GROMACS .gro file of C-alpha atoms in nm:
model
  248
    1UNK     CA    1  11.323 -22.111   8.337
    2UNK     CA    2  11.117 -21.794   8.384
    3UNK     CA    3  11.276 -21.479   8.252
    4UNK     CA    4  11.274 -21.138   8.416
    5UNK     CA    5  11.055 -20.902   8.216
    6UNK     CA    6  11.086 -20.530   8.270
    7UNK     CA    7  10.729 -20.401   8.255
    8UNK     CA    8  10.811 -20.036   8.318
    9UNK     CA    9  11.113 -19.861   8.461
   10UNK     CA   10  11.219 -19.503   8.527
   11UNK     CA   11  11.400 -19.309   8.798
   12UNK     CA   12  11.108 -19.318   9.044
   13UNK     CA   13  10.995 -19.679   9.021
   14UNK     CA   14  11.021 -20.005   8.829
   15UNK     CA   15  10.798 -20.307   8.782
   16UNK     CA   16  10.942 -20.649   8.698
   17UNK     CA   17  10.762 -20.970   8.611
   18UNK     CA   18  10.896 -21.317   8.689
   19UNK     CA   19  10.646 -21.584   8.591
   20UNK     CA   20  10.319 -21.502   8.766
   21UNK     CA   21  10.478 -21.266   9.018
   22UNK     CA   22  10.520 -20.891   8.978
   23UNK     CA   23  10.785 -20.709   9.181
   24UNK     CA   24  10.725 -20.337   9.223
   25UNK     CA   25  11.028 -20.138   9.336
   26UNK     CA   26  10.950 -19.783   9.443
   27UNK     CA   27  11.183 -19.515   9.577
   28UNK     CA   28  10.891 -19.383   9.783
   29UNK     CA   29  10.780 -19.645  10.036
   30UNK     CA   30  10.466 -19.439  10.104
   31UNK     CA   31  10.335 -19.519   9.755
   32UNK     CA   32  10.367 -19.891   9.825
   33UNK     CA   33  10.183 -19.848  10.155
   34UNK     CA   34   9.904 -19.654   9.981
   35UNK     CA   35   9.873 -19.923   9.716
   36UNK     CA   36   9.837 -20.207   9.967
   37UNK     CA   37   9.581 -20.014  10.172
   38UNK     CA   38   9.377 -19.915   9.866
   39UNK     CA   39   9.364 -20.270   9.731
   40UNK     CA   40   9.235 -20.390  10.068
   41UNK     CA   41   8.955 -20.130  10.063
   42UNK     CA   42   8.853 -20.139   9.696
   43UNK     CA   43   8.531 -20.335   9.623
   44UNK     CA   44   8.667 -20.455   9.286
   45UNK     CA   45   8.905 -20.740   9.195
   46UNK     CA   46   9.269 -20.656   9.278
   47UNK     CA   47   9.595 -20.856   9.279
   48UNK     CA   48   9.683 -21.075   9.576
   49UNK     CA   49   9.965 -20.926   9.784
   50UNK     CA   50  10.231 -21.195   9.831
   51UNK     CA   51  10.470 -20.999  10.050
   52UNK     CA   52  10.623 -20.656  10.095
   53UNK     CA   53  10.947 -20.528  10.238
   54UNK     CA   54  11.091 -20.176  10.232
   55UNK     CA   55  11.070 -20.042   9.877
   56UNK     CA   56  10.951 -20.372   9.723
   57UNK     CA   57  10.597 -20.510   9.680
   58UNK     CA   58  10.533 -20.860   9.541
   59UNK     CA   59  10.189 -20.924   9.392
   60UNK     CA   60  10.035 -21.209   9.195
   61UNK     CA   61   9.939 -21.167   8.831
   62UNK     CA   62   9.569 -21.126   8.764
   63UNK     CA   63   9.391 -21.337   8.501
   64UNK     CA   64   9.265 -21.198   8.173
   65UNK     CA   65   9.395 -20.932   7.937
   66UNK     CA   66   9.369 -20.557   7.906
   67UNK     CA   67   9.141 -20.385   7.657
   68UNK     CA   68   9.438 -20.239   7.475
   69UNK     CA   69   9.701 -19.977   7.537
   70UNK     CA   70   9.752 -19.608   7.477
   71UNK     CA   71   9.883 -19.573   7.124
   72UNK     CA   72   9.783 -19.930   7.035
   73UNK     CA   73   9.466 -20.086   6.899
   74UNK     CA   74   9.177 -20.136   7.137
   75UNK     CA   75   9.039 -20.483   7.188
   76UNK     CA   76   8.735 -20.632   7.354
   77UNK     CA   77   8.367 -20.614   7.285
   78UNK     CA   78   8.139 -20.323   7.378
   79UNK     CA   79   8.013 -20.544   7.661
   80UNK     CA   80   8.365 -20.573   7.805
   81UNK     CA   81   8.416 -20.198   7.790
   82UNK     CA   82   8.079 -20.158   7.961
   83UNK     CA   83   8.186 -20.410   8.227
   84UNK     CA   84   8.490 -20.192   8.295
   85UNK     CA   85   8.258 -19.892   8.332
   86UNK     CA   86   8.043 -20.084   8.581
   87UNK     CA   87   8.349 -20.178   8.788
   88UNK     CA   88   8.466 -19.816   8.792
   89UNK     CA   89   8.122 -19.707   8.912
   90UNK     CA   90   8.134 -19.967   9.191
   91UNK     CA   91   8.467 -19.823   9.304
   92UNK     CA   92   8.337 -19.465   9.293
   93UNK     CA   93   8.035 -19.559   9.502
   94UNK     CA   94   8.247 -19.721   9.777
   95UNK     CA   95   8.313 -19.553  10.114
   96UNK     CA   96   8.581 -19.285  10.088
   97UNK     CA   97   8.937 -19.370  10.189
   98UNK     CA   98   9.104 -19.135  10.434
   99UNK     CA   99   9.364 -18.982  10.203
  100UNK     CA  100   9.336 -18.758   9.898
  101UNK     CA  101   9.460 -18.933   9.585
  102UNK     CA  102   9.615 -18.837   9.255
  103UNK     CA  103   9.273 -18.742   9.118
  104UNK     CA  104   9.205 -18.512   9.412
  105UNK     CA  105   9.427 -18.212   9.360
  106UNK     CA  106   9.263 -17.880   9.438
  107UNK     CA  107   9.129 -17.666   9.155
  108UNK     CA  108   9.360 -17.379   9.249
  109UNK     CA  109   9.672 -17.595   9.263
  110UNK     CA  110   9.580 -17.776   8.941
  111UNK     CA  111   9.516 -17.451   8.752
  112UNK     CA  112   9.849 -17.308   8.866
  113UNK     CA  113  10.035 -17.625   8.764
  114UNK     CA  114   9.858 -17.628   8.428
  115UNK     CA  115   9.945 -17.266   8.354
  116UNK     CA  116  10.310 -17.322   8.444
  117UNK     CA  117  10.331 -17.635   8.231
  118UNK     CA  118  10.163 -17.471   7.932
  119UNK     CA  119  10.408 -17.182   7.949
  120UNK     CA  120  10.700 -17.423   7.965
  121UNK     CA  121  10.576 -17.629   7.670
  122UNK     CA  122  10.555 -17.320   7.452
  123UNK     CA  123  10.870 -17.143   7.577
  124UNK     CA  124  11.085 -17.453   7.526
  125UNK     CA  125  10.935 -17.536   7.188
  126UNK     CA  126  10.797 -17.872   7.297
  127UNK     CA  127  10.454 -17.806   7.144
  128UNK     CA  128  10.314 -17.536   6.911
  129UNK     CA  129  10.154 -17.242   7.087
  130UNK     CA  130   9.817 -17.282   6.911
  131UNK     CA  131   9.795 -17.648   7.018
  132UNK     CA  132   9.869 -17.559   7.379
  133UNK     CA  133   9.634 -17.259   7.382
  134UNK     CA  134   9.341 -17.454   7.236
  135UNK     CA  135   9.382 -17.743   7.478
  136UNK     CA  136   9.429 -17.511   7.776
  137UNK     CA  137   9.091 -17.363   7.683
  138UNK     CA  138   8.931 -17.709   7.659
  139UNK     CA  139   9.090 -17.811   7.992
  140UNK     CA  140   8.914 -17.527   8.172
  141UNK     CA  141   8.595 -17.735   8.199
  142UNK     CA  142   8.770 -17.979   8.436
  143UNK     CA  143   8.848 -17.700   8.682
  144UNK     CA  144   8.514 -17.704   8.862
  145UNK     CA  145   8.380 -17.820   9.200
  146UNK     CA  146   8.337 -18.197   9.228
  147UNK     CA  147   8.206 -18.443   9.486
  148UNK     CA  148   8.483 -18.666   9.625
  149UNK     CA  149   8.472 -19.033   9.524
  150UNK     CA  150   8.696 -19.333   9.587
  151UNK     CA  151   8.922 -19.298   9.283
  152UNK     CA  152   9.203 -19.510   9.144
  153UNK     CA  153   9.396 -19.201   9.038
  154UNK     CA  154   9.592 -19.363   8.753
  155UNK     CA  155   9.331 -19.574   8.577
  156UNK     CA  156   9.512 -19.625   8.249
  157UNK     CA  157   9.367 -19.881   8.010
  158UNK     CA  158   9.668 -20.106   8.081
  159UNK     CA  159   9.567 -20.127   8.448
  160UNK     CA  160   9.227 -20.296   8.394
  161UNK     CA  161   9.205 -20.667   8.306
  162UNK     CA  162   8.899 -20.848   8.172
  163UNK     CA  163   8.812 -21.209   8.092
  164UNK     CA  164   8.486 -21.361   7.979
  165UNK     CA  165   8.309 -21.026   7.985
  166UNK     CA  166   8.402 -20.950   8.345
  167UNK     CA  167   8.669 -20.740   8.510
  168UNK     CA  168   8.920 -20.978   8.669
  169UNK     CA  169   9.163 -20.731   8.820
  170UNK     CA  170   9.261 -20.366   8.850
  171UNK     CA  171   9.628 -20.299   8.925
  172UNK     CA  172   9.863 -20.013   9.023
  173UNK     CA  173   9.684 -19.835   9.310
  174UNK     CA  174   9.961 -19.604   9.432
  175UNK     CA  175   9.762 -19.289   9.338
  176UNK     CA  176   9.433 -19.407   9.491
  177UNK     CA  177   9.229 -19.192   9.728
  178UNK     CA  178   8.957 -18.930   9.730
  179UNK     CA  179   8.926 -18.756   9.396
  180UNK     CA  180   8.723 -18.651   9.094
  181UNK     CA  181   8.539 -18.952   8.950
  182UNK     CA  182   8.550 -18.813   8.596
  183UNK     CA  183   8.930 -18.807   8.611
  184UNK     CA  184   8.924 -19.188   8.633
  185UNK     CA  185   8.683 -19.221   8.342
  186UNK     CA  186   8.890 -18.983   8.131
  187UNK     CA  187   9.216 -19.159   8.212
  188UNK     CA  188   9.068 -19.498   8.121
  189UNK     CA  189   8.935 -19.378   7.784
  190UNK     CA  190   9.233 -19.156   7.693
  191UNK     CA  191   9.323 -19.224   7.331
  192UNK     CA  192   9.020 -19.453   7.286
  193UNK     CA  193   8.739 -19.203   7.246
  194UNK     CA  194   8.544 -19.450   7.034
  195UNK     CA  195   8.468 -19.658   7.346
  196UNK     CA  196   8.357 -19.373   7.571
  197UNK     CA  197   7.986 -19.445   7.510
  198UNK     CA  198   8.036 -19.812   7.603
  199UNK     CA  199   8.212 -19.721   7.927
  200UNK     CA  200   7.945 -19.467   8.019
  201UNK     CA  201   7.672 -19.724   7.944
  202UNK     CA  202   7.830 -19.957   8.199
  203UNK     CA  203   7.893 -19.674   8.443
  204UNK     CA  204   7.518 -19.623   8.450
  205UNK     CA  205   7.467 -19.254   8.508
  206UNK     CA  206   7.471 -18.926   8.322
  207UNK     CA  207   7.830 -18.813   8.267
  208UNK     CA  208   7.941 -18.470   8.150
  209UNK     CA  209   8.136 -18.551   7.835
  210UNK     CA  210   8.276 -18.198   7.816
  211UNK     CA  211   8.451 -18.256   8.148
  212UNK     CA  212   8.595 -18.586   8.026
  213UNK     CA  213   8.721 -18.412   7.712
  214UNK     CA  214   8.870 -18.146   7.937
  215UNK     CA  215   9.053 -18.407   8.144
  216UNK     CA  216   9.194 -18.562   7.825
  217UNK     CA  217   9.348 -18.226   7.739
  218UNK     CA  218   9.453 -18.142   8.093
  219UNK     CA  219   9.617 -18.477   8.166
  220UNK     CA  220   9.799 -18.476   7.831
  221UNK     CA  221   9.929 -18.121   7.874
  222UNK     CA  222  10.062 -18.199   8.221
  223UNK     CA  223  10.242 -18.519   8.129
  224UNK     CA  224  10.403 -18.458   7.787
  225UNK     CA  225  10.725 -18.309   7.927
  226UNK     CA  226  10.752 -18.567   8.208
  227UNK     CA  227  10.715 -18.853   7.961
  228UNK     CA  228  10.982 -18.708   7.734
  229UNK     CA  229  11.223 -18.661   8.023
  230UNK     CA  230  11.170 -19.019   8.147
  231UNK     CA  231  11.230 -19.204   7.822
  232UNK     CA  232  10.873 -19.236   7.694
  233UNK     CA  233  10.735 -19.100   7.367
  234UNK     CA  234  10.416 -18.891   7.393
  235UNK     CA  235  10.455 -18.811   7.020
  236UNK     CA  236  10.399 -19.175   6.917
  237UNK     CA  237  10.084 -19.235   6.709
  238UNK     CA  238   9.772 -19.239   6.924
  239UNK     CA  239   9.947 -19.109   7.235
  240UNK     CA  240   9.920 -18.784   7.431
  241UNK     CA  241  10.017 -18.539   7.155
  242UNK     CA  242   9.769 -18.698   6.916
  243UNK     CA  243   9.505 -18.667   7.191
  244UNK     CA  244   9.583 -18.296   7.205
  245UNK     CA  245   9.567 -18.263   6.827
  246UNK     CA  246   9.224 -18.428   6.824
  247UNK     CA  247   9.085 -18.129   7.017
  248UNK     CA  248   9.184 -17.883   6.742
   0.00000   0.00000   0.00000
């Protein structure tokens, strides 16, 4: 008999796996609607939608394996990392969806959120002031004008599957929409800087590495407190706090 596996769960959403079926339960139905629409538009492999009802989306598992996880060892050959880069480029070159996604927040709003979060991290003793100050300075490079692209918006390494040197599926599209292409590249390589060159080789164009480094700092600063409050550990080896320390 298949067992129910809890893939991820917190107050906002949960994902369960039963055999080859994933059930995504989300308190915000709009995120499920966005996910289904984005998967229909994306020119890359995505899971098959089996059914959806209010607050629940059932999708089929995709073949292959991920290239690793944040805080864990990376796997896969340079060619597989490059294949992921090529798939990301194909997505970014696709016609724009109508909505703005998680990677599309305005520079003004993002800077204000970042300043508030940095102040909170220091005031509440979550992170040392010098670590926050240094990474806030690095993050500044991400706060620049950018050309909108079709972005995934939450392109963590665990969301991209490969098999036989090809990308077989990209999952979790609830943050998809118009956004900064380099945000996707930075999210995918977060904690795996050693594979950035491989991903860029597959992506096939000049990429501003300083902006990717900036997004590593910015994303990590913004999410450390949220992760802690939702039962995750950003202080685990190789995770967000180590990413911040690597910029010192």
